[in-house]
Short mmCIF file of C-alpha atoms in Angstrom, two decimals:
data_model
loop_
_atom_site.label_atom_id
_atom_site.label_comp_id
_atom_site.label_asym_id
_atom_site.label_seq_id
_atom_site.Cartn_x
_atom_site.Cartn_y
_atom_site.Cartn_z
CA MET A 109 41.52 -51.28 22.75
CA GLU A 110 42.78 -50.23 26.08
CA ARG A 111 42.27 -46.53 25.28
CA LEU A 112 38.68 -47.36 24.17
CA GLY A 113 37.95 -49.26 27.22
CA ALA A 114 39.31 -46.41 29.37
CA TRP A 115 37.14 -43.88 27.38
CA LEU A 116 34.04 -46.06 27.87
CA ALA A 117 34.79 -46.44 31.56
CA GLY A 118 34.87 -42.60 31.99
CA HIS A 119 31.65 -41.91 29.97
CA ASN A 120 28.34 -43.50 30.91
CA LEU A 121 26.69 -44.86 27.83
CA PRO A 122 22.89 -44.78 27.76
CA GLY A 123 21.26 -47.91 28.88
CA THR A 124 18.57 -49.98 27.10
CA ALA A 125 15.75 -48.20 28.95
CA GLU A 126 17.06 -44.84 28.01
CA LEU A 127 17.54 -45.78 24.49
CA THR A 128 14.05 -47.26 24.37
CA GLU A 129 12.55 -44.04 25.68
CA ALA A 130 14.62 -42.09 23.19
CA ALA A 131 13.21 -44.25 20.37
CA ILE A 132 9.70 -43.58 21.62
CA ALA A 133 10.37 -39.82 21.81
CA ALA A 134 11.71 -39.94 18.15
CA GLY A 135 8.57 -41.79 17.05
CA LEU A 136 6.36 -39.35 18.72
CA THR A 137 8.46 -36.48 17.16
CA GLY A 138 7.93 -38.13 13.72
CA ILE A 139 4.27 -38.57 14.22
CA ALA A 140 3.76 -34.95 15.40
CA LEU A 141 5.67 -33.70 12.22
CA VAL A 142 3.45 -35.94 9.98
CA LEU A 143 0.29 -34.68 11.70
CA GLY A 144 1.49 -31.13 11.21
CA TRP A 145 2.15 -31.71 7.47
CA LEU A 146 -1.46 -33.22 7.13
CA ALA A 147 -2.83 -30.22 8.97
CA GLY A 148 -1.03 -27.75 6.73
CA ARG A 149 -2.18 -29.61 3.66
CA HIS A 150 -5.81 -29.85 4.47
CA ILE A 151 -6.66 -27.17 7.15
CA GLY A 152 -4.11 -24.75 5.90
CA THR A 153 -5.52 -24.95 2.40
CA ARG A 154 -9.09 -24.16 3.54
CA ILE A 155 -7.88 -21.22 5.69
CA ALA A 156 -5.98 -19.78 2.67
CA LYS A 157 -8.98 -20.23 0.42
CA ALA A 158 -11.23 -18.47 2.95
CA TRP A 159 -8.73 -15.67 3.29
CA ALA A 160 -8.53 -15.16 -0.49
CA GLU A 161 -12.31 -15.08 -0.82
CA HIS A 162 -13.27 -12.88 2.17
CA ILE A 163 -10.22 -10.87 3.17
CA ASN A 164 -7.27 -10.47 0.90
CA GLY A 165 -8.58 -11.20 -2.69
CA ASN A 166 -5.15 -12.36 -3.90
CA ALA A 167 -3.49 -15.21 -2.19
CA ALA A 168 -1.07 -16.42 -4.79
CA ASN A 169 1.95 -16.46 -2.38
CA PHE A 170 -0.01 -16.26 0.92
CA HIS A 171 -1.49 -19.74 0.25
CA LEU A 172 1.93 -21.20 0.87
CA ARG A 173 2.50 -19.02 3.92
CA VAL A 174 -0.69 -20.18 5.53
CA CYS A 175 0.02 -23.85 4.91
CA ALA A 176 3.44 -23.49 6.45
CA ILE A 177 2.14 -21.62 9.48
CA VAL A 178 -0.55 -24.27 10.10
CA ARG A 179 1.94 -27.05 9.41
CA TRP A 180 4.71 -25.93 11.79
CA GLY A 181 2.31 -24.51 14.32
CA SER A 182 0.52 -27.68 14.68
CA ALA A 183 3.70 -29.68 15.04
CA ALA A 184 5.01 -27.26 17.67
CA ILE A 185 1.83 -27.58 19.78
CA LEU A 186 1.93 -31.39 19.59
CA LEU A 187 5.54 -31.66 20.49
CA ALA A 188 5.04 -29.20 23.40
CA LEU A 189 2.23 -31.39 24.77
CA ALA A 190 4.53 -34.41 24.37
CA ALA A 191 7.40 -32.72 26.16
CA VAL A 192 5.38 -31.90 29.29
CA SER A 193 3.21 -35.10 29.39
CA TRP A 194 6.04 -37.41 30.76
CA PRO A 195 9.32 -36.90 32.76
CA TRP A 196 11.52 -37.73 29.82
CA THR A 197 15.28 -38.72 30.18
CA GLN A 198 17.90 -36.30 28.98
CA LEU A 199 18.42 -38.04 25.62
CA ALA A 200 14.59 -38.29 25.06
CA ALA A 201 14.26 -34.71 25.92
CA LEU A 202 16.88 -33.83 23.56
CA VAL A 203 15.22 -35.66 20.65
CA ILE A 204 11.86 -33.95 21.37
CA GLY A 205 13.53 -30.53 21.95
CA LEU A 206 15.26 -30.78 18.52
CA GLY A 207 11.82 -31.38 16.84
CA GLU A 208 10.07 -28.81 18.87
CA GLY A 209 12.87 -26.22 18.25
CA LEU A 210 12.71 -26.82 14.50
CA SER A 211 8.97 -26.47 14.42
CA VAL A 212 9.00 -23.25 16.28
CA ALA A 213 11.86 -21.77 14.31
CA MET A 214 10.10 -22.52 11.02
CA LEU A 215 6.81 -21.17 12.42
CA VAL A 216 8.46 -17.96 13.50
CA ALA A 217 10.15 -17.60 10.07
CA ALA A 218 6.94 -18.19 8.20
CA VAL A 219 4.93 -15.67 10.30
CA LEU A 220 7.58 -12.97 10.01
CA ARG A 221 8.02 -13.56 6.23
CA GLY A 222 4.13 -13.28 5.92
CA LEU A 223 4.49 -9.92 7.56
CA ASN A 224 7.07 -8.78 4.91
CA LEU A 225 10.05 -8.66 7.27
CA PRO A 226 13.37 -9.12 5.64
CA ARG A 227 14.59 -12.66 5.19
CA TRP A 228 17.59 -12.13 7.37
CA ALA A 229 15.48 -10.85 10.25
CA ALA A 230 12.97 -13.76 10.04
CA TRP A 231 15.61 -16.48 9.93
CA THR A 232 17.65 -14.77 12.73
CA LEU A 233 14.77 -14.83 15.03
CA GLY A 234 13.93 -18.42 13.87
CA ALA A 235 17.48 -19.54 14.90
CA LEU A 236 17.16 -17.64 18.31
CA ALA A 237 13.85 -19.49 18.84
CA PHE A 238 15.36 -22.85 17.92
CA THR A 239 18.25 -22.22 20.47
CA ALA A 240 15.96 -21.09 23.21
CA ILE A 241 13.66 -24.14 22.91
CA LEU A 242 16.50 -26.60 22.62
CA SER A 243 18.23 -25.03 25.64
CA HIS A 244 14.99 -25.25 27.72
CA ALA A 245 14.59 -28.84 26.66
CA ILE A 246 18.10 -29.97 27.82
CA GLY A 247 17.99 -28.01 31.11
CA GLY A 248 17.42 -24.43 30.76
CA PHE A 249 18.76 -21.15 29.14
CA SER A 250 20.71 -20.03 32.14
CA MET A 251 24.05 -21.47 30.88
CA VAL A 252 23.81 -19.64 27.53
CA GLU A 253 22.62 -16.47 29.29
CA THR A 254 25.60 -16.59 31.66
CA THR A 255 28.14 -17.12 28.93
CA LEU A 256 26.76 -14.19 26.81
CA ASP A 257 26.59 -11.92 29.72
CA ARG A 258 30.30 -12.41 30.50
CA VAL A 259 31.30 -10.62 27.36
CA GLY A 260 30.52 -6.97 27.88
CA ILE A 261 31.66 -3.58 29.14
CA GLN A 262 30.63 -1.45 32.06
CA VAL A 263 29.65 2.17 31.24
CA GLY A 264 28.77 4.10 34.30
CA GLN A 265 26.08 2.30 36.31
CA ARG A 266 24.95 0.28 33.32
CA ARG A 267 26.55 -2.81 31.81
CA PHE A 268 26.45 -3.57 28.11
CA SER A 269 26.93 -7.17 27.14
CA LEU A 270 26.32 -9.56 24.23
CA PHE A 271 23.18 -10.75 26.06
CA SER A 272 21.83 -7.25 26.48
CA ALA A 273 22.48 -6.49 22.72
CA LEU A 274 20.82 -9.74 21.72
CA THR A 275 17.80 -8.84 23.92
CA PHE A 276 17.63 -5.35 22.51
CA GLY A 277 17.72 -6.61 18.93
CA ILE A 278 15.07 -9.36 19.55
CA THR A 279 12.79 -6.84 21.28
CA ILE A 280 13.08 -4.35 18.44
CA LEU A 281 12.37 -7.03 15.84
CA LEU A 282 9.41 -8.41 17.74
CA LEU A 283 7.96 -4.92 18.36
CA PHE A 284 8.39 -4.20 14.60
CA ALA A 285 6.60 -7.47 13.70
CA GLY A 286 3.95 -6.66 16.21
CA VAL A 287 3.39 -3.25 14.75
CA ARG A 288 3.00 -4.66 11.20
CA LEU A 289 0.63 -7.39 12.37
CA ALA A 290 -1.46 -4.91 14.46
CA ASN A 291 -1.73 -2.41 11.44
CA ARG A 292 -2.82 -5.27 9.21
CA VAL A 293 -5.49 -6.41 11.60
CA LEU A 294 -6.64 -2.86 12.32
CA GLY A 295 -6.57 -1.96 8.67
CA HIS A 296 -8.86 -4.91 7.76
CA SER A 297 -11.17 -4.25 10.56
CA ILE A 298 -11.52 -0.55 9.70
CA ARG A 299 -11.98 -1.21 5.98
CA GLY A 300 -14.68 -3.77 6.68
CA ALA A 301 -16.56 -1.40 9.12
CA ARG A 302 -19.88 -0.03 7.89
CA GLY A 303 -21.23 3.44 8.45
CA PHE A 304 -17.90 5.14 7.31
CA ASP A 305 -17.13 6.44 3.83
CA PRO A 306 -13.65 5.64 2.31
CA THR A 307 -12.19 8.96 3.42
CA GLN A 308 -13.14 8.46 7.12
CA LYS A 309 -11.87 4.86 6.99
CA LEU A 310 -8.61 6.03 5.66
CA LEU A 311 -8.37 8.78 8.47
CA VAL A 312 -9.11 6.32 11.19
CA GLU A 313 -6.61 3.86 9.69
CA LYS A 314 -3.81 6.45 9.77
CA LEU A 315 -4.66 7.60 13.27
CA ALA A 316 -4.75 3.96 14.39
CA SER A 317 -1.32 3.36 12.84
CA ILE A 318 0.11 6.39 14.71
CA ALA A 319 -1.40 5.08 17.97
CA VAL A 320 0.16 1.63 17.34
CA VAL A 321 3.60 3.07 16.75
CA VAL A 322 3.43 5.25 19.94
CA LEU A 323 2.32 2.42 22.03
CA ALA A 324 5.04 0.14 20.70
CA PHE A 325 7.59 2.87 21.61
CA PHE A 326 6.52 3.03 25.21
CA ILE A 327 6.30 -0.74 25.54
CA GLY A 328 9.86 -1.03 24.07
CA VAL A 329 11.10 1.60 26.65
CA ASP A 330 9.56 -0.40 29.37
CA LEU A 331 10.82 -3.81 28.33
CA LEU A 332 14.34 -2.47 27.68
CA GLU A 333 14.25 -0.52 30.90
CA ILE A 334 15.47 2.71 29.31
CA ASP A 335 15.53 5.64 31.75
CA LEU A 336 14.20 8.52 29.75
CA THR A 337 15.17 10.93 32.58
CA ALA A 338 18.75 10.57 31.43
CA PHE A 339 17.91 12.45 28.34
CA ALA A 340 16.31 15.32 30.28
CA VAL A 341 19.32 17.59 29.83
CA PHE A 342 19.22 17.32 26.11
CA SER A 343 15.40 17.22 25.56
CA GLY A 344 15.02 20.97 25.06
CA ALA A 345 17.81 21.30 22.47
CA PHE A 346 16.84 17.98 20.77
CA GLY A 347 13.12 18.96 20.55
CA LEU A 348 14.11 22.37 19.09
CA ALA A 349 16.38 20.74 16.50
CA VAL A 350 13.63 18.25 15.58
CA GLY A 351 11.11 21.12 15.44
CA PHE A 352 13.16 22.97 12.86
CA GLY A 353 14.27 19.91 10.96
CA LEU A 354 10.85 18.23 10.69
CA GLN A 355 8.80 21.42 10.39
CA LYS A 356 7.74 20.62 6.81
CA THR A 357 7.12 16.88 7.62
CA ILE A 358 5.03 17.74 10.56
CA GLY A 359 3.19 20.31 8.58
CA ASN A 360 2.45 17.91 5.79
CA LEU A 361 1.24 15.29 8.29
CA ILE A 362 -1.21 17.77 9.79
CA ALA A 363 -2.27 18.97 6.53
CA GLY A 364 -3.06 15.39 5.38
CA ILE A 365 -5.04 14.76 8.52
CA ILE A 366 -7.04 17.98 7.89
CA LEU A 367 -7.72 17.08 4.26
CA LEU A 368 -9.20 13.72 5.43
CA MET A 369 -11.19 15.29 8.16
CA ASP A 370 -12.95 17.93 6.10
CA ARG A 371 -13.09 15.48 3.08
CA SER A 372 -12.27 18.28 0.65
CA ILE A 373 -10.03 15.90 -1.28
CA LYS A 374 -10.69 12.13 -1.24
CA PRO A 375 -9.20 9.07 -3.00
CA GLY A 376 -10.77 8.87 -6.42
CA ASP A 377 -11.41 12.70 -6.82
CA VAL A 378 -10.32 14.25 -10.07
CA ILE A 379 -8.37 17.42 -9.20
CA VAL A 380 -6.27 20.11 -10.98
CA VAL A 381 -3.37 21.56 -9.08
CA GLY A 382 -1.26 23.92 -11.14
CA ASP A 383 -0.29 21.94 -14.23
CA SER A 384 -1.04 18.56 -12.65
CA PHE A 385 -4.44 17.06 -13.74
CA GLY A 386 -5.45 13.56 -12.63
CA TRP A 387 -7.33 11.50 -9.98
CA VAL A 388 -6.21 11.03 -6.42
CA ASN A 389 -4.80 7.48 -5.84
CA LYS A 390 -3.67 7.88 -2.20
CA ILE A 391 -3.47 10.42 0.48
CA GLY A 392 -0.17 9.66 2.34
CA VAL A 393 1.48 10.97 5.47
CA ARG A 394 3.67 13.39 3.35
CA ALA A 395 2.12 13.75 0.03
CA VAL A 396 -0.92 13.16 -2.11
CA SER A 397 -0.50 10.65 -5.02
CA VAL A 398 -2.13 11.99 -8.23
CA ILE A 399 -2.14 9.71 -11.37
CA THR A 400 -2.37 11.55 -14.67
CA ARG A 401 -3.85 10.26 -17.88
CA ASP A 402 -0.34 9.67 -19.13
CA GLY A 403 0.21 7.13 -16.33
CA LYS A 404 2.59 9.50 -14.42
CA GLU A 405 2.21 9.63 -10.76
CA HIS A 406 2.72 13.05 -9.19
CA LEU A 407 3.48 13.33 -5.54
CA ILE A 408 2.10 16.69 -4.35
CA PRO A 409 2.99 17.73 -0.77
CA ASN A 410 -0.05 17.96 1.46
CA GLU A 411 0.70 21.57 2.35
CA ASN A 412 0.42 22.70 -1.24
CA LEU A 413 -3.21 21.30 -1.36
CA MET A 414 -3.95 23.43 1.68
CA THR A 415 -2.40 26.69 0.54
CA GLN A 416 -2.83 26.66 -3.28
CA GLU A 417 -5.99 26.86 -5.40
CA VAL A 418 -7.28 23.33 -6.21
CA GLU A 419 -9.95 22.42 -8.67
CA ASN A 420 -11.89 19.28 -7.48
CA TRP A 421 -14.06 18.11 -10.36
CA SER A 422 -15.87 15.52 -8.11
CA TYR A 423 -16.14 17.41 -4.80
CA THR A 424 -19.87 17.39 -4.50
CA ASP A 425 -20.85 15.97 -7.93
CA ARG A 426 -18.97 13.70 -10.37
CA ASN A 427 -20.77 15.25 -13.42
CA VAL A 428 -18.38 17.40 -15.46
CA ARG A 429 -19.39 19.49 -18.44
CA VAL A 430 -17.08 19.25 -21.43
CA ARG A 431 -16.92 22.29 -23.90
CA ILE A 432 -16.26 21.28 -27.49
CA PRO A 433 -15.82 24.33 -29.96
CA VAL A 434 -17.23 23.82 -33.51
CA THR A 435 -17.27 26.32 -36.39
CA VAL A 436 -19.56 25.98 -39.48
CA ALA A 437 -19.65 27.99 -42.74
CA TYR A 438 -22.00 30.96 -43.20
CA ASP A 439 -23.86 29.60 -46.05
CA CYS A 440 -24.81 26.28 -44.46
CA ASP A 441 -28.13 25.21 -42.88
CA LEU A 442 -27.56 26.44 -39.40
CA LYS A 443 -30.48 24.52 -37.80
CA LEU A 444 -29.43 21.28 -39.39
CA ALA A 445 -25.72 21.78 -38.26
CA GLN A 446 -26.87 22.34 -34.67
CA GLU A 447 -29.08 19.21 -34.65
CA LEU A 448 -26.16 17.19 -36.02
CA MET A 449 -23.90 18.51 -33.18
CA LEU A 450 -26.47 17.32 -30.60
CA ARG A 451 -26.70 13.88 -32.43
CA ALA A 452 -23.07 13.40 -32.48
CA ALA A 453 -22.82 14.26 -28.70
CA ALA A 454 -25.80 11.91 -27.92
CA GLU A 455 -24.18 9.06 -29.76
CA SER A 456 -20.95 9.22 -27.89
CA PRO A 457 -20.97 6.38 -25.25
CA ARG A 458 -19.51 8.40 -22.39
CA VAL A 459 -21.77 11.49 -22.84
CA LEU A 460 -24.72 11.44 -20.36
CA ASN A 461 -28.39 11.56 -21.46
CA ASN A 462 -29.18 13.52 -18.17
CA PRO A 463 -28.19 16.25 -18.02
CA LYS A 464 -28.77 16.74 -21.72
CA SER A 465 -26.22 18.07 -24.02
CA ASN A 466 -26.66 21.52 -25.48
CA VAL A 467 -25.33 23.72 -28.34
CA TRP A 468 -24.60 27.43 -27.82
CA LEU A 469 -23.96 29.83 -30.69
CA MET A 470 -21.00 31.69 -29.38
CA ALA A 471 -20.02 34.34 -32.18
CA PHE A 472 -20.10 35.24 -35.74
CA GLY A 473 -16.38 34.83 -36.45
CA GLN A 474 -14.16 35.89 -39.18
CA ASN A 475 -14.28 32.50 -40.92
CA GLY A 476 -17.59 31.07 -39.80
CA VAL A 477 -20.35 30.75 -37.27
CA GLU A 478 -18.74 29.60 -33.92
CA HIS A 479 -20.61 27.15 -31.73
CA GLU A 480 -19.88 25.26 -28.55
CA ILE A 481 -21.19 21.76 -27.68
CA LEU A 482 -21.73 21.41 -23.98
CA ALA A 483 -21.76 17.73 -23.06
CA TRP A 484 -21.81 16.01 -19.63
CA ILE A 485 -19.71 13.23 -18.49
CA SER A 486 -19.64 11.38 -15.07
CA ASP A 487 -16.10 9.75 -15.28
CA PRO A 488 -13.54 12.57 -15.65
CA GLU A 489 -10.75 10.30 -14.32
CA SER A 490 -11.04 8.51 -17.71
CA GLY A 491 -10.07 11.70 -19.51
CA VAL A 492 -11.66 14.61 -21.27
CA GLY A 493 -9.75 14.72 -24.57
CA ASN A 494 -10.89 11.44 -25.74
CA VAL A 495 -14.56 12.53 -25.29
CA LYS A 496 -13.89 15.58 -27.51
CA SER A 497 -12.19 13.45 -30.11
CA ASP A 498 -14.96 10.97 -30.25
CA VAL A 499 -17.65 13.62 -30.67
CA LEU A 500 -15.69 15.55 -33.28
CA ASN A 501 -15.09 12.30 -35.18
CA ARG A 502 -18.72 11.46 -35.27
CA LEU A 503 -19.61 15.15 -36.17
CA TRP A 504 -17.03 15.03 -39.18
CA LEU A 505 -18.86 12.06 -40.74
CA LEU A 506 -22.34 13.55 -40.10
CA PHE A 507 -21.28 16.89 -41.66
CA LYS A 508 -19.90 14.99 -44.69
CA GLU A 509 -23.16 12.97 -45.02
CA HIS A 510 -25.36 16.09 -44.91
CA GLY A 511 -23.13 18.56 -46.85
CA ILE A 512 -22.29 20.87 -43.97
CA GLN A 513 -19.11 22.86 -44.77
CA ILE A 514 -16.36 23.43 -42.17
CA PRO A 515 -14.81 26.81 -43.02
CA TYR A 516 -11.02 27.31 -43.30
CA PRO A 517 -9.18 30.58 -43.53
CA VAL A 518 -9.05 32.24 -46.98
CA ARG A 519 -6.55 34.99 -47.62
CA ASP A 520 -7.18 37.39 -50.52
CA VAL A 521 -4.32 39.44 -51.82
CA ARG A 522 -5.26 42.70 -53.55
CA VAL A 523 -2.72 44.53 -55.60
CA ARG A 524 -3.74 48.18 -55.83
CA GLU A 525 -1.05 49.29 -58.30
CA TRP A 526 1.60 47.38 -60.13
CA PRO A 527 5.14 49.15 -60.16
CA THR A 528 6.09 50.38 -63.55
CA ALA A 529 9.49 49.39 -64.90
CA GLU A 530 11.97 52.34 -65.21
CA ARG A 531 13.35 52.84 -68.69
#
């Protein structure tokens, strides 16, 4: 008991007024958290629904993100107002600081996770935000800053410490999150703009992304106070090495921009490059994604599309003519056979009525009369072979119904002289 009395004498316990003020602060903190929860449940749900209908189109996971952002953001704003509305005692300020720090930390984590940042980065920044808010609430961040700055080394005229490393990491993560957020906002604004076709929108979006990255680089250099003149000695050799090492990458980047500018190849076009046939899914910084009818995705470098011969089936017109060879027997009714060929093409669902299909007599072959059905389709990305198959299947049934013979090779063996057996 004597030791307990001595300890109590050396430490001032909070009085009744201070405890009452701390209880009021705790009550206000609880009310702010409850109001934030209600705001997230009602306002956040409406915002997520509006986002899904007008912007994103798919908000399965984003619904929870929006609710969390509204919930913790509302609570943080209310607690910040409560913190500055009254000169709280140290204990009451600590209670409000804990609630405000928790709200800000959860808000930062929810926003960064919504921007697809790694989980460790989001929670690290959230923990740092909690520490900063709590330190400010109990008297400032100077004590923590001084402690972190003591641990470090001096390199020339610059000092590297734990505080500078922490500042560097936070700045990089914040710039990365800002770039992701700016690219999303700009991408949505550009895609919703009128007066541009999809290719022009894609070009403007890529140029805007490059501009955002360059701007973030210079902002980071200014915030971190990096002296670029220190690298002047190495700039020539470094630039030469980068020029040789990234020659193909820069070439593909410029080729992709040129393809988007002249609109010779656009997303959705059906192209043939060498043995690759499919429709263009995406024009990236380095390569063009071409999806074939087999579901395979070919990544063709942009330079190849600039230097090689490319067949674009939908460059100026999406209508493509399909050639279907058909051979009939010599002794059949040729006019009836040609009418049945036109009928089979007209009954196929993907064959267009305008331009009309046609039948050409190509040659009098060895086995029969060779024809070619010329049918037009407007969706080559759905395949060409299935159109031929559908027309030939219908033609087979029509030929069977009207007695048109399809010839097959016949080989006659003529024996001019039988060898006589030797006696």
